[in-house]
Structure formats: structure tokens, C-alpha cells
mmCIF file of C-alpha atoms in Angstrom:
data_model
loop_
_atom_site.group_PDB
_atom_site.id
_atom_site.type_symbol
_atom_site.label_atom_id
_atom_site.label_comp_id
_atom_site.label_asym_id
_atom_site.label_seq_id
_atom_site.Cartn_x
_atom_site.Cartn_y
_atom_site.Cartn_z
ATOM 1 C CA UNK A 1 0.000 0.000 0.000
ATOM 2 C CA UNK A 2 1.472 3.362 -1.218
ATOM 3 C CA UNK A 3 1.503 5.775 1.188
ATOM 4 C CA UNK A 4 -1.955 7.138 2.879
ATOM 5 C CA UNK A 5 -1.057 10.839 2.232
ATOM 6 C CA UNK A 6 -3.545 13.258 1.267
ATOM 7 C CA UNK A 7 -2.477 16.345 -0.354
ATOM 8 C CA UNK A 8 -5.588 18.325 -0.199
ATOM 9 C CA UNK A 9 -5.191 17.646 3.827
ATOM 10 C CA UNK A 10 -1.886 19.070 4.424
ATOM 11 C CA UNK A 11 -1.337 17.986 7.729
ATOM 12 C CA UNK A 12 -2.286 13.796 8.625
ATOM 13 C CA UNK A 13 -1.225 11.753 12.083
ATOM 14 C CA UNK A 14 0.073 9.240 10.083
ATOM 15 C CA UNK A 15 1.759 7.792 6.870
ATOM 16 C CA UNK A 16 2.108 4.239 5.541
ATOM 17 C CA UNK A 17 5.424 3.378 4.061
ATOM 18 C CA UNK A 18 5.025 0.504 1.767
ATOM 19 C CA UNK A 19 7.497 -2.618 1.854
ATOM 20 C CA UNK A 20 8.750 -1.223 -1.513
ATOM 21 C CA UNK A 21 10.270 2.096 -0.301
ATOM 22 C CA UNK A 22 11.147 5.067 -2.058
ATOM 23 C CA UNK A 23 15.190 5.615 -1.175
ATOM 24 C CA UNK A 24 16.745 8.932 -2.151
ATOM 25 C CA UNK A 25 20.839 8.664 -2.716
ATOM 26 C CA UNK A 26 22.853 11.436 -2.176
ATOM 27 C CA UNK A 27 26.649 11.866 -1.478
ATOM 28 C CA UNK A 28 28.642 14.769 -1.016
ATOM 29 C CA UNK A 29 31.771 14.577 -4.111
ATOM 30 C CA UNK A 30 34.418 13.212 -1.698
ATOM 31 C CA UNK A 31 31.807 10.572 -0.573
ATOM 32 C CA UNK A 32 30.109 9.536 -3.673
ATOM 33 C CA UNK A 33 32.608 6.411 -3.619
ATOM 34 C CA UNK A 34 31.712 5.033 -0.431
ATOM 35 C CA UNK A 35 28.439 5.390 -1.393
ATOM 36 C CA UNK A 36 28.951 3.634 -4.530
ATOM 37 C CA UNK A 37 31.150 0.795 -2.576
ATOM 38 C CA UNK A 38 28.218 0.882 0.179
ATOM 39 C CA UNK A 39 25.042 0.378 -3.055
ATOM 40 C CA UNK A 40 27.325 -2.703 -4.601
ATOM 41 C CA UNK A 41 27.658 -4.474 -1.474
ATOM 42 C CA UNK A 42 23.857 -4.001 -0.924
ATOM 43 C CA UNK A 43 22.452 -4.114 -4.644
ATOM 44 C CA UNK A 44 20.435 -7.237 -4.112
ATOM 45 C CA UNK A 45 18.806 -5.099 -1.138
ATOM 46 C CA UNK A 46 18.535 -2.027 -3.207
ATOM 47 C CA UNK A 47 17.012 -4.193 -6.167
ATOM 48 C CA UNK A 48 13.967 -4.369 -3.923
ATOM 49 C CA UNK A 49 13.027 -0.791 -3.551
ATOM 50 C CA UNK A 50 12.908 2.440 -5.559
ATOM 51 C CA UNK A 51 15.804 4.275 -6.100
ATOM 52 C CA UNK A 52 16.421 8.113 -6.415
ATOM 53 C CA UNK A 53 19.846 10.157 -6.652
ATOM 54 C CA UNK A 54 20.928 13.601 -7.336
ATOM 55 C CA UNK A 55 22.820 13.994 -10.957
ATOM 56 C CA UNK A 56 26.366 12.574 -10.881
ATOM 57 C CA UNK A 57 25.352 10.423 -7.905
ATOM 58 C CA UNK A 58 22.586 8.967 -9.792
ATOM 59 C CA UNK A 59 24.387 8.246 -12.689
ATOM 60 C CA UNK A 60 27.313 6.568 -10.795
ATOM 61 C CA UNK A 61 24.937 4.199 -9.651
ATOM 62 C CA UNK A 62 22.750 3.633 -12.329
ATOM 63 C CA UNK A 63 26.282 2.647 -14.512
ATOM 64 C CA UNK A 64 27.431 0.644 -11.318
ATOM 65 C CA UNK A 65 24.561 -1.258 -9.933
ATOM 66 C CA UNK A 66 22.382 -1.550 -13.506
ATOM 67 C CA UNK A 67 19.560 -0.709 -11.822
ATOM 68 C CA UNK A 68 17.132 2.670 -13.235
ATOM 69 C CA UNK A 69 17.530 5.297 -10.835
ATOM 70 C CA UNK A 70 15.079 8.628 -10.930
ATOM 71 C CA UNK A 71 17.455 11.261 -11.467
ATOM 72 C CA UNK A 72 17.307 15.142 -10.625
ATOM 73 C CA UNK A 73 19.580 17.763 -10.848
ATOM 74 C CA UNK A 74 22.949 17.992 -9.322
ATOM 75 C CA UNK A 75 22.970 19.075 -5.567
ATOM 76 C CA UNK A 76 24.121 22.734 -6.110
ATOM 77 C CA UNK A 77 22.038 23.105 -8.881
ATOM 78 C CA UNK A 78 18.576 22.211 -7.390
ATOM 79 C CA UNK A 79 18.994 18.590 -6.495
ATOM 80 C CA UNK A 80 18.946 18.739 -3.347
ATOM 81 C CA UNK A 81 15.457 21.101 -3.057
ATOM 82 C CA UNK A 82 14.130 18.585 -5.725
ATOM 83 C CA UNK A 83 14.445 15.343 -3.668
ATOM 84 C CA UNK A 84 12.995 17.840 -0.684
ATOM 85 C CA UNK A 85 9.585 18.349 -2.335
ATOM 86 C CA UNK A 86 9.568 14.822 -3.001
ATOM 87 C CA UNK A 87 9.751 13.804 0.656
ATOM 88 C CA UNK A 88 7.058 16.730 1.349
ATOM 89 C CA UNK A 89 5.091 14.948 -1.237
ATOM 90 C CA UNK A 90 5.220 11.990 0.079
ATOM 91 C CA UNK A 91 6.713 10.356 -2.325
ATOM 92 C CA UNK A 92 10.420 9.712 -1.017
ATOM 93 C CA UNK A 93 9.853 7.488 2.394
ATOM 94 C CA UNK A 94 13.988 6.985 3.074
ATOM 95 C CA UNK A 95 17.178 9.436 2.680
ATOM 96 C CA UNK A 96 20.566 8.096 2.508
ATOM 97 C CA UNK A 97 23.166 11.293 2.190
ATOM 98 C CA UNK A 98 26.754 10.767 2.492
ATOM 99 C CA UNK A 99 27.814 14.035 3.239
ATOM 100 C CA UNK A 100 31.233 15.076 4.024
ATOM 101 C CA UNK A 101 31.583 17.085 7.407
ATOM 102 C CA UNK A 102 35.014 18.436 7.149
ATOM 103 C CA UNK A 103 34.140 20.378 3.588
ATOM 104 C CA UNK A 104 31.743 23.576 3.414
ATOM 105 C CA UNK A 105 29.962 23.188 0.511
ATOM 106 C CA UNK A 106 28.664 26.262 -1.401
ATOM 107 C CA UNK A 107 24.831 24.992 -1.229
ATOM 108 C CA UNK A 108 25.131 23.913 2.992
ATOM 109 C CA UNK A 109 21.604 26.208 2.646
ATOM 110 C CA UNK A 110 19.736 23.446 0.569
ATOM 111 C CA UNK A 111 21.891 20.793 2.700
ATOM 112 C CA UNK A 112 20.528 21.833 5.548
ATOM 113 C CA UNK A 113 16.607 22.315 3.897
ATOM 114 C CA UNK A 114 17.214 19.050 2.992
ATOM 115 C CA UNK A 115 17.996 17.846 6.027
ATOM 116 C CA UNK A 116 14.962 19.465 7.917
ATOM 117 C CA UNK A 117 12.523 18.761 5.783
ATOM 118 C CA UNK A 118 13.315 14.692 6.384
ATOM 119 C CA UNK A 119 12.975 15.181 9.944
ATOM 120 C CA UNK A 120 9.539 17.505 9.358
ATOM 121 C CA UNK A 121 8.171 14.636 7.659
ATOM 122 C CA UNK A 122 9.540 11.701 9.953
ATOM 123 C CA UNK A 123 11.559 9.914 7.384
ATOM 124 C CA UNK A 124 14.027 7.520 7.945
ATOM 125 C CA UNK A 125 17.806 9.329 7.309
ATOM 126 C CA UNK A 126 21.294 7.682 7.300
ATOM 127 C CA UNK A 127 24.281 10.096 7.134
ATOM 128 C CA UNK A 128 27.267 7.340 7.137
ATOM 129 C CA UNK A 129 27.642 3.797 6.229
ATOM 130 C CA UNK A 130 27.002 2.700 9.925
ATOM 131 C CA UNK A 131 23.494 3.837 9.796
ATOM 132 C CA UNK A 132 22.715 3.195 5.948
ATOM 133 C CA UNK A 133 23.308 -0.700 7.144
ATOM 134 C CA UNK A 134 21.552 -0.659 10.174
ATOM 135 C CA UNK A 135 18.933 1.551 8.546
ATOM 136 C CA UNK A 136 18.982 -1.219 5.195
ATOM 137 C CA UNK A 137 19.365 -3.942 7.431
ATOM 138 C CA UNK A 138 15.975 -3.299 9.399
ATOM 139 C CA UNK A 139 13.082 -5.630 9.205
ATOM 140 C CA UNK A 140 11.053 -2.599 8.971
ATOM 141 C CA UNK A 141 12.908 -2.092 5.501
ATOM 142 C CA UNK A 142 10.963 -4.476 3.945
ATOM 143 C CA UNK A 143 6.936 -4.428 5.384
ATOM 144 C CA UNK A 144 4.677 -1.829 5.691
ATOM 145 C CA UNK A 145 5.557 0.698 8.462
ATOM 146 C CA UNK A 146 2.975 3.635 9.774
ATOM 147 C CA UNK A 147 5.133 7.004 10.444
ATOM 148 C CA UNK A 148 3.825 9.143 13.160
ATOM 149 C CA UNK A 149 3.779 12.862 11.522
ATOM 150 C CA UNK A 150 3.690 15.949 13.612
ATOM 151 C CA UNK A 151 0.901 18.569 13.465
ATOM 152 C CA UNK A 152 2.013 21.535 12.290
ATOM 153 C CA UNK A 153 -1.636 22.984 12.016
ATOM 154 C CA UNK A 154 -0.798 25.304 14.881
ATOM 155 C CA UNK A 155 2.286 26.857 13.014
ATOM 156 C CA UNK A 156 0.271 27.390 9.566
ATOM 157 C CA UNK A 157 -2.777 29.101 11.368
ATOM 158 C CA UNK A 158 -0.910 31.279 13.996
ATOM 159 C CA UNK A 159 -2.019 35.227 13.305
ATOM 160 C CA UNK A 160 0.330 37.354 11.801
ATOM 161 C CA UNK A 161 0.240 40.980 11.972
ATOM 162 C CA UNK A 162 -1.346 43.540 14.346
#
């Protein structure tokens, strides 16, 4: 079952993950190999889910693990925001972002709106290899799970002004 999320209701309790999820790929330059080493070593995982990427990334893995990825732009030129409105949409349920924390990066703003807008909607992250294989390696991986999603009703209906 693919996600209960309704989009003329912009705030729900809940949202169903199906067993197939939707994984978003993203590594930082000096990390995009350990993220391709980390994909080969679980492409028979991988091959059980939907897989999305930012530009180079994608295309690293799409050549390595022969797999169709759902490409966007490159990070610094939108990537980033894209894969964000996806997971606002509902329709990325797991981001795994091998980022590099001893390197600014010129777009750390989108990094970062990346970043927040995962935890605003309660999906699962992994930042390192550590967590992408406990994260992969979870039974909850691969059934249905029901993510608890805050109300932010209060926030979008607070009076502004005088």
C-alpha cells in the first residue's frame, strides 16, 4: 500500500510506508565512492526498492549497480530542493546522504533544507555507512511501516500581523 497521504489535507497523524520504499541517494563529491562501494555491497537489497539520486550520484549508480535510478539535478544546482519536495510529497519514504563534514559546501543552505525537511516529515535518514546498514538492514525495511507525523496545524494558522 502506497503511502496514505492526502495532499488536499496538508497535515495527517500518520503515513504508511510501503514494503517497496522510495530511497533517495545522495553523497557529497568526496563521498560519492563510499556510497557507490556501500550500493554494490547491498544491490540485491537495493534491487527491492525504488531508487532516487541527485545527478552525478545517480548516474554513478545507475552505470554501477544496472539498476534505473530517478534522477534530478545535481545538488548545487537544485537537487537537493528537488528530492525535498519529493519527501514533502510523500513520495520519497527513506534518505541516505553521504555528506562530508570536514568540507563547506557552497549549497550547505539546501543541505541543511534538505535535512529538515526529512525530519519535518519523519523519514528515515542515514548520514554514514554505519546507519545506511543498520537503517537497510531493518526488518522494517521491507513491510509496511505507519510514520507518526507531527501537526504543524498550529504553526500554519498562527495570526500574523497587528
Amino acid at each position: 500500500m502506497r503511502g496514505i497521504f492526502y495532499f488536499n489535507q496538508l497535515y495527517m497523524n500518520t503515513r504508511i510506508l510501503g514494503s517497496r520504499k522510495h530511497i533517495a541517494l545522495v553523497a557529497h563529491d568526496n563521498k560519492k565512492e563510499a556510497l557507490i562501494e556501500w550500493a554494490v555491497y547491498n544491490k540485491k537489497t537495493l534491487a527491492k526498492h525504488r531508487l532516487y539520486a541527485t545527478g552525478t550520484t545517480g548516474n554513478l549508480l545507475e552505470a554501477t549497480l544496472g539498476q534505473s535510478i530517478t534522477k534530478f539535478l545535481s545538488g548545487p544546482l537544485g537537487g537537493d530542493q528537488q528530492i525535498g519536495s519529493k519527501i514533502a510529497e510523500g513520495k520519497i519514504d527513506v534518505l541516505i546522504f553521504f555528506w562530508d563534514p570536514m568540507e563547506a559546501q557552497p549549497h550547505d543552505p539546501d543541505i541543511k533544507a534538505l535535512l529538515r525537511v526529512a525530519v519535518t516529515w519523519n523519514i528515515p535518514i542515514a548520514c554514514d555507512r554505519a546507519t545506511a546498514d543498520f537503517l537497510l538492514t531493518s526488518p522494517l525495511m521491507h513491510q509496511d511501516y505507519e510514520t507518526e507525523l507531527s501537526d504543524y496545524s498550529s504553526y500554519t494558522n498562527r495570526k500574523l500581523g497587528k
